[in-house]
Amino acid sequence: MVLLLKPLIFLHDLSLALLTVMFHGEGLKASVDGVRTGMYTMWSSTRSTLIVPVFTCLVALCLIISFLVSIESVYMNLVILYVKLFDRKPEKVYKWEKMQEDMELGHQNYPVVLIQIPMYNEREVFELSIGAACRLMWPSDRLIVQVLDDSTDPDIMELINMECAKWASRDINIKYERRDNRNGYKAGALKHGMRHSYVKQCNYLVIFDADFQPEPDYLQRTIPFLIHNPELALVQARWKFVNANTCLLTRMQEMSLNYHFMAEQQSGSTRHAFFGFNGTAGVWRIAAMEEAGGWKDRTTVEDMDLAVRVGLLGWKFVFINDVEVKSELPSQFKAFRFQQHRWSCGPANLFRKMTIEIIHNQRVKIWKKFYVIYSFFFLRKIIIHSFTFFFYCVILPTSVFVPEVKIPNWATIYVPSVITLLSAIATPRSFYLVIFWVLFENVMAMHRTKGTLIGLFEGGRVNEWVVTEKLGDTLATDLLPQLRKPRYGFLERVNSKEMVMGIYILCCACYDFFFGNAFLYLYLLMQSAAFLISGVGFVGT
C-alpha cells in the first residue's frame, strides 16, 4: 500500500516545491534538489518493485522455453543418428519393388498418375517445369500432366498454352486448364483441377510447383512405395537448390531448409510416420485425399492443412531423403520476406483452427495427437519464432540495463551453440557461414513472429498470398532467354522495422561497452549490424 502511495506523495512534494519557487525565489536551489531526490526515489522504487521482478519472470520463461527447444533439437538429431546407425532407410522399413512391365498386360500394371503444375505468371520457369514433368519415365498412356494456369498476363498465358501444345504433339497427355478467378489461390487451383472427369481414372497425384524440376526416374522411385504399402498416403521427396550459390541469402536459406528436411521431416517420418507436406515434390494417394475432404483454402498453407487431416485419419507418410527435386530459392530479400510471412502465418492460423479437432480425434493414438499439437505445431511453428526474437533480440540486449538479473551462460552460450552445431551439420559445406546464419535467422525471427501473431489472432494479412517471385536462376540453360531482372530503388529496399531494432540493439551495445562488465556488446554489435544491413535492404541480389 505504501508503494502505491509513493507516486502521490512525490506529486505532492513536487507541487509544494513549485509553489515555494513561485513565492520564494531563494528556495529555488533547494526545490530543484528536492525534485531530483523525489524523482530518483520514485525511479528506484519503480525499478525494484516492477521492472526487475517483471524482467526476472520474462528471463525465467525464456529459460524454460530454451530448455524445451534444446530437448526437441536433441531428440530429432538422435532419431537421425538412429536412422544412420541402423540403416533404417524407407526401402528397408516399407516394401519397395522396382516397377516391372508385364508382357501380357503391357502397361496395365502401371497405375494412372496425375501431375499437377500450378502456375501464376511464371514467365521465367514455365518451360523448365513443364518439360521436366513431360520427360518423366512413365508409360505415356498412364500419365496425365495437368497445367493449372492462373496467369493474368495474356502474353504469358499464350506462351504456356503453346508449350502445352508442343508437348501434346509429342504424344504427351497434357491438359492446359484455366479458371475465371483466383479464389483460394493455389488451393483453389488444385481443387478446381481435381474436378475434371479424366481425374477419376487416376490413382495417384503428384504436385510440382512451377520452379521444380524432377529427375526422369522420380515416379519410378516413389510410386512403388504407395503401390506395395496400402497404409501409406504420401511420399515426400526432398528439395535440391540449384541456385544456392547465387548469394549469401540463398546460402543461408539452404542451411535452414536442409536442416528442416534432415531433422524435422526425416525424424517425423521415422518416428511417427507423419510430417507436414511441403506443398510440392510429393506423391499423394488420391483415395486418402478424398477421405480427408480434399483441398481447402481456409489458410495459406493448404499443403499442411491436407497433411494434418489425412494424418488424423490414421494414414502414414514417408519421407525419401535420397530422392531430390531441383528447385529455386528466392534470391531477393523482398520475395523471401513475403514467403516467410506465408510460411509462419499459415501454420499459426491452422493451429488455431484445428487444435480442438485434433484433441477430439478418435482415429489416432493420444501420443500422436500430443506430437502433432505440442511438437509439430506449438513448439516448431509457434514458440520457436517468438522465443528466438524476444530472447536473443529483446531480452538479451535489454539485460544490459538490468544488471540485477543474471542470465546463466548455459542459456546464452552453451545451449545455443549445441543447437547451432546440430543444425549446421545438415550443410557441412556452409559451416564457416554459421555465425552469419545465426544472426540472419534472428533477424528473420522478428518477421516470422509478426506472421505468427497475425495467424494466431487472424489479423489483417492472415490470408495474404504473394507468389514467390522466380527469376529463372534455376539452371544455366539455353531454353530460356536472358531476362532482365527487376531492380528496386533504395527507398523501396528500406525495411523500417529492421532499422528500428538495429538502432535499439546498437544503443544497448554502446551502453554495455561503457558501463557493463561483460563482453555482451560483441554479440550485440554483430546482431545490430545484421538488423541494419537487412534494414537498408543490402541482402540478396
Coordinates of C-alpha atoms in Angstrom, one line a residue:
M1 CA 0.0 0.0 0.0
V2 CA 2.9 2.3 0.9
L3 CA 4.5 1.7 -2.5
L4 CA 1.2 2.7 -4.3
L5 CA 1.1 6.0 -2.4
K6 CA 4.7 6.9 -3.2
P7 CA 3.9 8.5 -6.6
L8 CA 1.1 10.6 -5.0
I9 CA 3.5 11.7 -2.3
F10 CA 6.1 12.6 -4.9
L11 CA 3.5 14.7 -6.8
H12 CA 2.5 16.4 -3.5
D13 CA 6.2 17.3 -2.8
L14 CA 6.7 18.5 -6.4
S15 CA 3.7 20.8 -6.1
L16 CA 4.9 22.3 -2.8
A17 CA 8.4 22.8 -4.4
L18 CA 6.9 24.7 -7.3
L19 CA 4.8 26.9 -5.0
T20 CA 7.9 27.7 -3.0
V21 CA 9.8 28.7 -6.1
M22 CA 6.9 31.0 -7.2
F23 CA 6.7 32.9 -3.9
H24 CA 10.2 32.5 -2.5
G25 CA 12.9 32.7 -5.2
E26 CA 15.7 32.0 -2.7
G27 CA 14.3 28.5 -2.3
L28 CA 14.9 27.6 -6.0
K29 CA 18.1 25.5 -5.4
A30 CA 16.6 23.6 -2.5
S31 CA 13.4 22.9 -4.5
V32 CA 15.3 21.6 -7.5
D33 CA 17.3 19.3 -5.2
G34 CA 14.0 18.1 -3.7
V35 CA 12.6 17.4 -7.2
R36 CA 15.7 15.4 -8.1
T37 CA 15.6 13.4 -4.9
G38 CA 11.9 12.7 -5.4
M39 CA 12.4 11.6 -9.0
Y40 CA 15.3 9.3 -8.1
T41 CA 13.3 7.8 -5.2
M42 CA 10.3 7.2 -7.5
W43 CA 12.5 5.6 -10.2
S44 CA 14.3 3.4 -7.7
S45 CA 11.0 2.3 -6.2
T46 CA 9.5 1.5 -9.6
R47 CA 12.7 -0.3 -10.7
S48 CA 12.8 -2.5 -7.6
T49 CA 9.1 -3.2 -7.4
L50 CA 8.1 -3.5 -11.0
I51 CA 10.8 -3.6 -13.7
V52 CA 13.2 -6.0 -12.0
P53 CA 10.5 -8.6 -11.0
V54 CA 8.9 -8.5 -14.4
F55 CA 12.2 -8.8 -16.2
T56 CA 13.1 -11.7 -13.9
C57 CA 9.9 -13.5 -14.8
L58 CA 10.5 -12.9 -18.6
V59 CA 14.0 -14.3 -18.3
A60 CA 12.8 -17.4 -16.3
L61 CA 10.1 -18.0 -19.0
C62 CA 12.7 -17.8 -21.8
L63 CA 15.0 -20.2 -19.9
I64 CA 12.2 -22.8 -19.7
I65 CA 11.5 -22.4 -23.4
S66 CA 15.2 -22.6 -24.2
F67 CA 15.3 -25.9 -22.3
L68 CA 12.3 -27.3 -24.2
V69 CA 13.7 -26.2 -27.6
S70 CA 17.0 -27.8 -26.9
I71 CA 15.4 -31.1 -25.9
E72 CA 13.4 -31.1 -29.1
S73 CA 16.5 -30.4 -31.2
V74 CA 18.5 -33.2 -29.5
Y75 CA 15.6 -35.6 -29.8
M76 CA 15.3 -35.0 -33.6
N77 CA 19.0 -35.5 -34.1
L78 CA 19.0 -38.7 -32.0
V79 CA 16.4 -40.1 -34.3
I80 CA 18.6 -39.2 -37.3
L81 CA 21.5 -40.8 -35.7
Y82 CA 19.4 -43.9 -35.1
V83 CA 18.5 -43.9 -38.8
K84 CA 22.2 -43.7 -39.8
L85 CA 23.5 -46.3 -37.4
F86 CA 20.8 -48.9 -38.0
D87 CA 20.4 -48.1 -41.7
R88 CA 16.6 -47.5 -41.3
K89 CA 16.1 -46.3 -44.9
P90 CA 12.5 -46.2 -46.1
E91 CA 13.2 -49.0 -48.6
K92 CA 14.0 -51.3 -45.6
V93 CA 11.1 -50.2 -43.5
Y94 CA 8.5 -50.4 -46.2
K95 CA 8.1 -52.8 -49.0
W96 CA 9.6 -51.4 -52.3
E97 CA 10.0 -53.2 -55.6
K98 CA 11.0 -51.9 -58.9
M99 CA 8.3 -51.4 -61.5
Q100 CA 8.2 -54.3 -64.0
E101 CA 6.5 -54.4 -67.3
D102 CA 4.1 -57.4 -67.9
M103 CA 4.4 -58.9 -71.4
E104 CA 0.7 -59.9 -71.3
L105 CA -0.8 -56.8 -69.5
G106 CA 1.5 -54.3 -71.1
H107 CA 1.3 -51.1 -69.2
Q108 CA -1.8 -52.1 -67.3
N109 CA 0.2 -52.9 -64.1
Y110 CA 1.3 -49.2 -64.0
P111 CA -1.2 -47.0 -62.1
V112 CA -2.5 -43.9 -63.8
V113 CA -0.7 -40.9 -62.3
L114 CA -1.9 -37.2 -62.4
I115 CA 0.8 -34.5 -62.3
Q116 CA -0.4 -31.0 -61.3
I117 CA 1.7 -27.9 -62.0
P118 CA 0.0 -24.8 -60.6
M119 CA 1.2 -21.6 -62.2
Y120 CA 0.7 -17.8 -61.9
N121 CA 2.6 -15.6 -64.4
E122 CA 5.6 -17.9 -64.3
R123 CA 7.3 -16.5 -67.5
E124 CA 10.8 -17.4 -66.4
V125 CA 10.3 -21.0 -65.4
F126 CA 7.3 -22.5 -67.1
E127 CA 9.2 -24.2 -69.9
L128 CA 11.6 -25.9 -67.4
S129 CA 8.8 -27.2 -65.1
I130 CA 6.5 -28.4 -67.9
G131 CA 9.5 -30.0 -69.8
A132 CA 10.7 -31.8 -66.7
A133 CA 7.3 -33.2 -65.9
C134 CA 6.8 -34.4 -69.5
R135 CA 10.2 -36.2 -69.5
L136 CA 9.3 -38.4 -66.6
M137 CA 9.9 -42.1 -67.3
W138 CA 6.3 -43.5 -67.1
P139 CA 4.1 -45.0 -69.8
S140 CA 2.6 -42.1 -71.7
D141 CA -0.9 -43.7 -71.6
R142 CA -0.7 -43.9 -67.8
L143 CA 0.4 -40.3 -67.2
I144 CA -1.6 -37.1 -67.3
V145 CA 0.1 -33.8 -67.0
Q146 CA -2.2 -31.0 -65.8
V147 CA -1.0 -27.4 -66.1
L148 CA -3.2 -25.2 -63.8
D149 CA -2.6 -21.7 -65.1
D150 CA -4.0 -18.8 -63.1
S151 CA -1.9 -16.2 -65.0
T152 CA -3.3 -12.8 -65.6
D153 CA -0.8 -11.7 -68.3
P154 CA -2.2 -12.6 -71.8
D155 CA 1.3 -13.0 -73.3
I156 CA 2.3 -15.5 -70.6
M157 CA -1.0 -17.4 -71.0
E158 CA -0.3 -17.7 -74.7
L159 CA 3.2 -18.9 -74.1
I160 CA 2.2 -21.6 -71.7
N161 CA -0.6 -22.7 -74.0
M162 CA 1.8 -23.0 -76.8
E163 CA 4.2 -25.0 -74.6
C164 CA 1.5 -27.4 -73.7
A165 CA 0.5 -27.8 -77.4
K166 CA 4.1 -28.6 -78.2
W167 CA 4.3 -31.5 -75.8
A168 CA 0.8 -32.7 -76.8
S169 CA 2.1 -33.0 -80.4
R170 CA 4.7 -35.5 -79.0
D171 CA 2.0 -37.8 -77.7
I172 CA 2.2 -36.5 -74.1
N173 CA -1.3 -36.4 -72.4
I174 CA -1.1 -32.8 -71.2
K175 CA -4.0 -30.7 -70.2
Y176 CA -4.0 -26.9 -70.1
E177 CA -6.6 -25.8 -67.6
R178 CA -7.7 -22.3 -66.7
R179 CA -10.4 -20.9 -64.4
D180 CA -12.1 -17.5 -64.5
N181 CA -10.9 -16.4 -61.0
R182 CA -8.1 -16.9 -58.4
N183 CA -10.3 -17.8 -55.5
G184 CA -8.4 -19.8 -52.9
Y185 CA -5.1 -19.1 -54.8
K186 CA -3.1 -22.3 -55.1
A187 CA -5.5 -24.4 -53.1
G188 CA -8.4 -23.2 -55.3
A189 CA -6.4 -24.1 -58.5
L190 CA -5.6 -27.6 -57.2
K191 CA -9.2 -28.2 -56.1
H192 CA -10.5 -27.0 -59.5
G193 CA -8.1 -29.3 -61.3
M194 CA -9.4 -32.3 -59.4
R195 CA -13.0 -31.7 -60.7
H196 CA -12.3 -32.7 -64.3
S197 CA -13.7 -36.1 -65.4
Y198 CA -10.4 -37.6 -66.5
V199 CA -9.1 -37.3 -63.0
K200 CA -11.4 -40.1 -61.9
Q201 CA -9.2 -42.7 -63.6
C202 CA -6.1 -41.6 -61.7
N203 CA -4.8 -43.4 -58.6
Y204 CA -2.1 -41.0 -57.5
L205 CA -1.4 -37.3 -57.6
V206 CA 2.0 -35.6 -58.0
I207 CA 2.4 -31.9 -57.4
F208 CA 5.3 -29.8 -58.7
D209 CA 5.4 -26.0 -58.2
A210 CA 6.4 -24.0 -61.3
D211 CA 10.1 -23.9 -60.4
F212 CA 10.5 -27.6 -59.6
Q213 CA 12.2 -30.0 -62.0
P214 CA 12.1 -33.7 -61.1
E215 CA 14.6 -36.2 -62.4
P216 CA 13.3 -38.6 -65.0
D217 CA 13.2 -41.5 -62.6
Y218 CA 11.2 -39.6 -59.9
L219 CA 8.0 -41.7 -60.4
Q220 CA 9.9 -44.9 -60.7
R221 CA 11.4 -44.3 -57.2
T222 CA 8.4 -43.0 -55.4
I223 CA 5.2 -44.7 -56.7
P224 CA 6.2 -48.3 -55.7
F225 CA 6.0 -47.2 -52.0
L226 CA 2.3 -46.4 -52.5
I227 CA 1.6 -49.5 -54.6
H228 CA 3.1 -52.0 -52.1
N229 CA 2.1 -50.3 -48.9
P230 CA -1.7 -49.6 -48.7
E231 CA -1.3 -47.8 -45.4
L232 CA 0.8 -45.0 -47.0
A233 CA -0.9 -41.8 -48.2
L234 CA 2.1 -39.6 -49.0
V235 CA 5.6 -40.0 -50.4
Q236 CA 7.6 -36.8 -50.0
A237 CA 11.0 -36.1 -51.7
R238 CA 13.5 -33.5 -50.6
W239 CA 14.4 -30.3 -52.4
K240 CA 17.7 -29.6 -54.1
F241 CA 18.6 -25.9 -54.5
V242 CA 20.3 -25.3 -57.8
N243 CA 20.8 -21.6 -57.2
A244 CA 22.1 -21.9 -53.6
N245 CA 25.4 -20.3 -54.6
T246 CA 23.8 -17.2 -56.1
C247 CA 24.4 -15.0 -53.0
L248 CA 24.7 -15.2 -49.2
L249 CA 20.9 -15.1 -48.8
T250 CA 20.4 -18.3 -50.8
R251 CA 23.3 -20.0 -49.0
M252 CA 21.6 -19.2 -45.6
Q253 CA 18.2 -20.4 -46.9
E254 CA 19.9 -23.7 -48.0
M255 CA 21.2 -24.2 -44.4
S256 CA 17.8 -23.7 -42.9
L257 CA 15.9 -25.9 -45.4
N258 CA 18.5 -28.6 -45.3
Y259 CA 18.1 -28.8 -41.5
H260 CA 14.3 -28.8 -42.0
F261 CA 14.4 -31.9 -44.3
M262 CA 17.2 -33.7 -42.4
A263 CA 15.8 -33.2 -38.9
E264 CA 12.1 -32.3 -38.9
Q265 CA 10.9 -34.3 -42.0
Q266 CA 13.1 -37.3 -41.6
S267 CA 12.6 -37.6 -37.8
G268 CA 8.8 -37.2 -38.2
S269 CA 8.7 -39.9 -40.9
T270 CA 10.8 -42.3 -38.9
R271 CA 9.3 -41.9 -35.5
H272 CA 5.6 -41.0 -36.2
A273 CA 5.1 -41.7 -39.9
F274 CA 3.8 -38.1 -40.0
F275 CA 5.2 -34.7 -41.1
G276 CA 4.0 -31.6 -42.9
F277 CA 3.6 -31.9 -46.7
N278 CA 5.9 -29.4 -48.3
G279 CA 3.4 -28.4 -51.0
T280 CA 5.4 -29.8 -53.9
A281 CA 7.6 -32.7 -54.9
G282 CA 5.3 -35.2 -53.2
V283 CA 3.0 -38.1 -54.4
W284 CA -0.4 -38.4 -52.8
R285 CA -2.8 -41.4 -52.8
I286 CA -6.0 -39.8 -54.2
A287 CA -8.2 -42.1 -52.1
A288 CA -6.6 -40.7 -48.9
M289 CA -7.1 -37.1 -50.1
E290 CA -10.7 -37.7 -50.9
E291 CA -11.4 -39.4 -47.5
A292 CA -10.0 -36.3 -45.7
G293 CA -12.1 -33.9 -47.8
G294 CA -9.6 -32.8 -50.4
W295 CA -8.0 -29.3 -50.8
K296 CA -9.2 -26.5 -48.5
D297 CA -8.4 -22.8 -48.8
R298 CA -9.1 -21.7 -45.3
T299 CA -5.4 -20.9 -44.7
T300 CA -2.4 -20.1 -46.8
V301 CA -0.8 -23.5 -46.1
E302 CA -3.2 -25.8 -47.9
D303 CA -0.5 -28.4 -48.0
M304 CA -0.1 -28.6 -44.3
D305 CA -3.8 -28.5 -43.8
L306 CA -4.3 -31.5 -46.0
A307 CA -1.4 -33.4 -44.4
V308 CA -2.8 -32.9 -40.8
R309 CA -6.3 -34.0 -41.9
V310 CA -5.1 -37.1 -43.7
G311 CA -2.7 -37.9 -40.8
L312 CA -5.6 -37.7 -38.3
L313 CA -7.4 -40.5 -40.3
G314 CA -4.6 -42.9 -39.5
W315 CA -2.7 -42.7 -42.8
K316 CA 1.1 -42.9 -42.8
F317 CA 3.6 -40.7 -44.6
V318 CA 7.2 -41.5 -45.7
F319 CA 10.0 -39.1 -46.5
I320 CA 12.6 -40.2 -49.1
N321 CA 15.8 -38.3 -48.4
D322 CA 17.6 -39.8 -51.3
V323 CA 15.1 -38.6 -53.9
E324 CA 15.9 -34.9 -54.7
V325 CA 13.9 -32.5 -56.9
K326 CA 15.6 -29.4 -58.2
S327 CA 14.1 -26.0 -57.2
E328 CA 14.9 -22.3 -57.0
L329 CA 15.4 -20.3 -53.8
P330 CA 14.2 -16.7 -53.7
S331 CA 17.4 -14.6 -54.2
Q332 CA 15.7 -11.2 -53.4
F333 CA 15.1 -10.2 -49.8
K334 CA 11.7 -8.8 -50.6
A335 CA 10.5 -12.0 -52.1
F336 CA 12.0 -14.0 -49.2
R337 CA 10.1 -11.9 -46.7
F338 CA 6.8 -12.5 -48.4
Q339 CA 7.5 -16.2 -48.5
Q340 CA 8.4 -16.3 -44.8
H341 CA 5.3 -14.4 -43.8
R342 CA 3.2 -17.0 -45.5
W343 CA 5.1 -19.9 -44.0
S344 CA 4.8 -18.5 -40.5
C345 CA 1.3 -17.0 -40.6
G346 CA -0.4 -20.0 -42.3
P347 CA 0.7 -22.7 -39.7
A348 CA -0.3 -20.5 -36.8
N349 CA -3.7 -19.9 -38.3
L350 CA -4.1 -23.6 -39.0
F351 CA -3.1 -24.4 -35.4
R352 CA -5.9 -22.0 -34.2
K353 CA -8.4 -23.7 -36.4
M354 CA -7.5 -27.4 -35.8
T355 CA -6.4 -27.7 -32.2
I356 CA -9.9 -28.7 -30.9
E357 CA -10.4 -31.1 -33.9
I358 CA -7.1 -32.8 -33.1
I359 CA -7.9 -33.2 -29.4
H360 CA -11.3 -34.7 -30.1
N361 CA -10.0 -37.1 -32.8
Q362 CA -10.6 -40.8 -32.1
R363 CA -8.7 -42.3 -35.1
V364 CA -5.1 -41.9 -33.8
K365 CA -3.4 -42.6 -30.5
I366 CA -3.1 -40.0 -27.8
W367 CA 0.8 -40.0 -28.3
K368 CA 0.4 -39.0 -31.9
K369 CA -2.1 -36.2 -31.0
F370 CA 0.4 -34.9 -28.4
Y371 CA 3.2 -35.0 -31.0
V372 CA 1.1 -33.0 -33.6
I373 CA -0.2 -30.4 -31.1
Y374 CA 3.0 -29.9 -29.0
S375 CA 6.0 -30.7 -31.2
F376 CA 4.7 -30.2 -34.7
F377 CA 2.6 -27.1 -34.1
F378 CA 3.2 -25.4 -30.8
L379 CA 6.9 -25.8 -30.4
R380 CA 8.1 -25.6 -34.0
K381 CA 5.5 -23.4 -35.6
I382 CA 4.6 -21.0 -32.8
I383 CA 7.1 -20.9 -29.9
I384 CA 10.4 -21.2 -31.7
H385 CA 10.0 -17.9 -33.8
S386 CA 8.7 -15.8 -30.9
F387 CA 11.3 -17.2 -28.5
T388 CA 14.2 -16.6 -30.9
F389 CA 13.2 -13.0 -31.4
F390 CA 12.2 -12.0 -27.9
F391 CA 15.1 -13.7 -26.1
Y392 CA 18.1 -13.0 -28.4
C393 CA 16.9 -9.7 -29.8
V394 CA 14.9 -8.1 -27.0
I395 CA 15.6 -9.7 -23.6
L396 CA 19.3 -10.3 -24.0
P397 CA 20.0 -6.7 -25.3
T398 CA 17.8 -5.2 -22.6
S399 CA 19.5 -7.1 -19.9
V400 CA 22.4 -4.6 -20.0
F401 CA 20.1 -2.1 -18.3
V402 CA 19.0 -4.6 -15.6
P403 CA 22.3 -6.0 -14.2
E404 CA 20.4 -7.3 -11.1
V405 CA 19.0 -10.1 -13.3
K406 CA 21.6 -12.6 -14.2
I407 CA 21.1 -14.8 -17.3
P408 CA 23.1 -18.0 -17.0
N409 CA 25.8 -18.9 -19.5
W410 CA 24.2 -22.2 -20.4
A411 CA 21.2 -20.2 -21.9
T412 CA 23.3 -17.7 -23.8
I413 CA 26.3 -19.7 -24.9
Y414 CA 26.2 -23.5 -24.4
V415 CA 22.6 -24.4 -25.4
P416 CA 22.6 -22.1 -28.5
S417 CA 26.0 -23.4 -29.5
V418 CA 24.8 -27.0 -29.3
I419 CA 21.6 -26.3 -31.3
T420 CA 23.6 -24.3 -33.9
L421 CA 26.1 -27.1 -34.4
L422 CA 23.4 -29.7 -34.7
S423 CA 21.6 -27.6 -37.3
A424 CA 24.8 -26.8 -39.3
I425 CA 25.5 -30.5 -39.7
A426 CA 22.9 -30.6 -42.4
T427 CA 25.0 -28.4 -44.7
P428 CA 28.7 -29.1 -43.9
R429 CA 30.0 -27.0 -46.9
S430 CA 28.5 -23.9 -45.3
F431 CA 29.8 -24.4 -41.8
Y432 CA 32.0 -21.4 -42.0
L433 CA 28.9 -19.2 -42.5
V434 CA 27.3 -20.4 -39.3
I435 CA 27.7 -17.1 -37.5
F436 CA 26.1 -15.1 -40.3
W437 CA 23.4 -17.7 -40.5
V438 CA 22.5 -17.4 -36.8
L439 CA 22.5 -13.6 -36.9
F440 CA 20.3 -13.6 -40.0
E441 CA 17.9 -16.2 -38.5
N442 CA 17.5 -13.9 -35.5
V443 CA 16.6 -11.0 -37.9
M444 CA 14.0 -13.2 -39.7
A445 CA 12.6 -14.3 -36.4
M446 CA 11.1 -10.8 -35.9
H447 CA 9.3 -11.1 -39.3
R448 CA 8.2 -14.7 -38.5
T449 CA 7.0 -13.7 -35.1
K450 CA 4.8 -11.0 -36.7
G451 CA 3.4 -13.5 -39.1
T452 CA 2.8 -16.0 -36.3
L453 CA 0.8 -13.4 -34.2
I454 CA -1.2 -12.4 -37.3
G455 CA -2.1 -16.1 -37.9
L456 CA -3.0 -16.8 -34.2
F457 CA -5.2 -13.7 -33.9
E458 CA -6.4 -13.6 -37.5
G459 CA -5.0 -10.2 -38.3
G460 CA -5.5 -8.2 -41.5
R461 CA -2.8 -10.1 -43.5
V462 CA -3.8 -13.6 -42.4
N463 CA -4.9 -14.6 -45.9
E464 CA -2.3 -12.6 -47.8
W465 CA -0.8 -14.7 -50.6
V466 CA 2.1 -13.2 -52.6
V467 CA 3.5 -15.6 -55.1
T468 CA 7.2 -16.0 -54.6
E469 CA 9.0 -14.3 -57.5
K470 CA 11.1 -16.6 -59.7
L471 CA 14.0 -15.1 -61.6
G472 CA 14.9 -18.0 -63.8
D473 CA 18.0 -18.7 -61.7
T474 CA 17.4 -22.5 -61.5
L475 CA 19.7 -23.6 -64.3
A476 CA 22.1 -22.2 -66.8
T477 CA 20.1 -23.2 -69.8
D478 CA 19.6 -22.3 -73.4
L479 CA 15.9 -22.9 -73.2
L480 CA 15.1 -19.5 -71.8
P481 CA 16.4 -16.1 -73.0
Q482 CA 18.4 -13.9 -70.6
L483 CA 15.7 -11.9 -68.9
R484 CA 16.3 -8.5 -67.2
K485 CA 15.8 -8.9 -63.5
P486 CA 13.9 -6.2 -61.7
R487 CA 15.8 -3.6 -59.7
Y488 CA 14.5 -1.8 -56.7
G489 CA 15.4 1.7 -55.6
F490 CA 17.0 2.5 -52.3
L491 CA 13.8 3.6 -50.6
E492 CA 11.9 0.5 -51.8
R493 CA 14.6 -1.6 -50.2
V494 CA 14.5 0.0 -46.8
N495 CA 12.7 -2.0 -44.1
S496 CA 11.8 0.2 -41.2
K497 CA 11.2 -2.5 -38.5
E498 CA 14.7 -3.9 -39.0
M499 CA 16.1 -0.4 -38.8
V500 CA 14.4 0.3 -35.5
M501 CA 15.6 -3.0 -34.0
G502 CA 19.1 -2.4 -35.3
I503 CA 19.3 1.0 -33.7
Y504 CA 17.9 -0.2 -30.4
I505 CA 20.4 -3.1 -30.1
L506 CA 23.2 -0.7 -31.1
C507 CA 22.3 1.6 -28.2
C508 CA 22.3 -1.5 -25.9
A509 CA 25.7 -2.5 -27.2
C510 CA 27.1 1.0 -26.6
Y511 CA 25.7 1.1 -23.1
D512 CA 27.2 -2.3 -22.3
F513 CA 30.6 -1.2 -23.7
F514 CA 30.8 1.9 -21.5
F515 CA 29.0 0.7 -18.3
G516 CA 28.9 -3.1 -18.5
N517 CA 31.3 -5.6 -17.0
A518 CA 30.9 -8.4 -19.6
F519 CA 31.5 -8.8 -23.3
L520 CA 27.9 -9.0 -24.4
Y521 CA 28.4 -5.9 -26.5
L522 CA 30.4 -8.0 -29.0
Y523 CA 27.4 -10.1 -29.8
L524 CA 25.1 -7.0 -29.7
L525 CA 27.2 -5.1 -32.2
M526 CA 27.1 -8.1 -34.7
Q527 CA 23.4 -8.5 -34.2
S528 CA 22.8 -4.8 -34.6
A529 CA 24.8 -4.9 -37.9
A530 CA 22.7 -7.8 -39.2
F531 CA 19.5 -5.8 -38.5
L532 CA 20.8 -2.6 -40.0
I533 CA 22.1 -4.4 -43.2
S534 CA 18.7 -6.1 -43.6
G535 CA 17.0 -2.8 -42.8
V536 CA 18.7 -1.0 -45.8
G537 CA 18.0 -4.0 -48.0
F538 CA 21.6 -5.0 -48.7
V539 CA 20.6 -8.7 -48.6
G540 CA 20.3 -10.9 -51.6
T541 CA 20.6 -9.9 -55.3

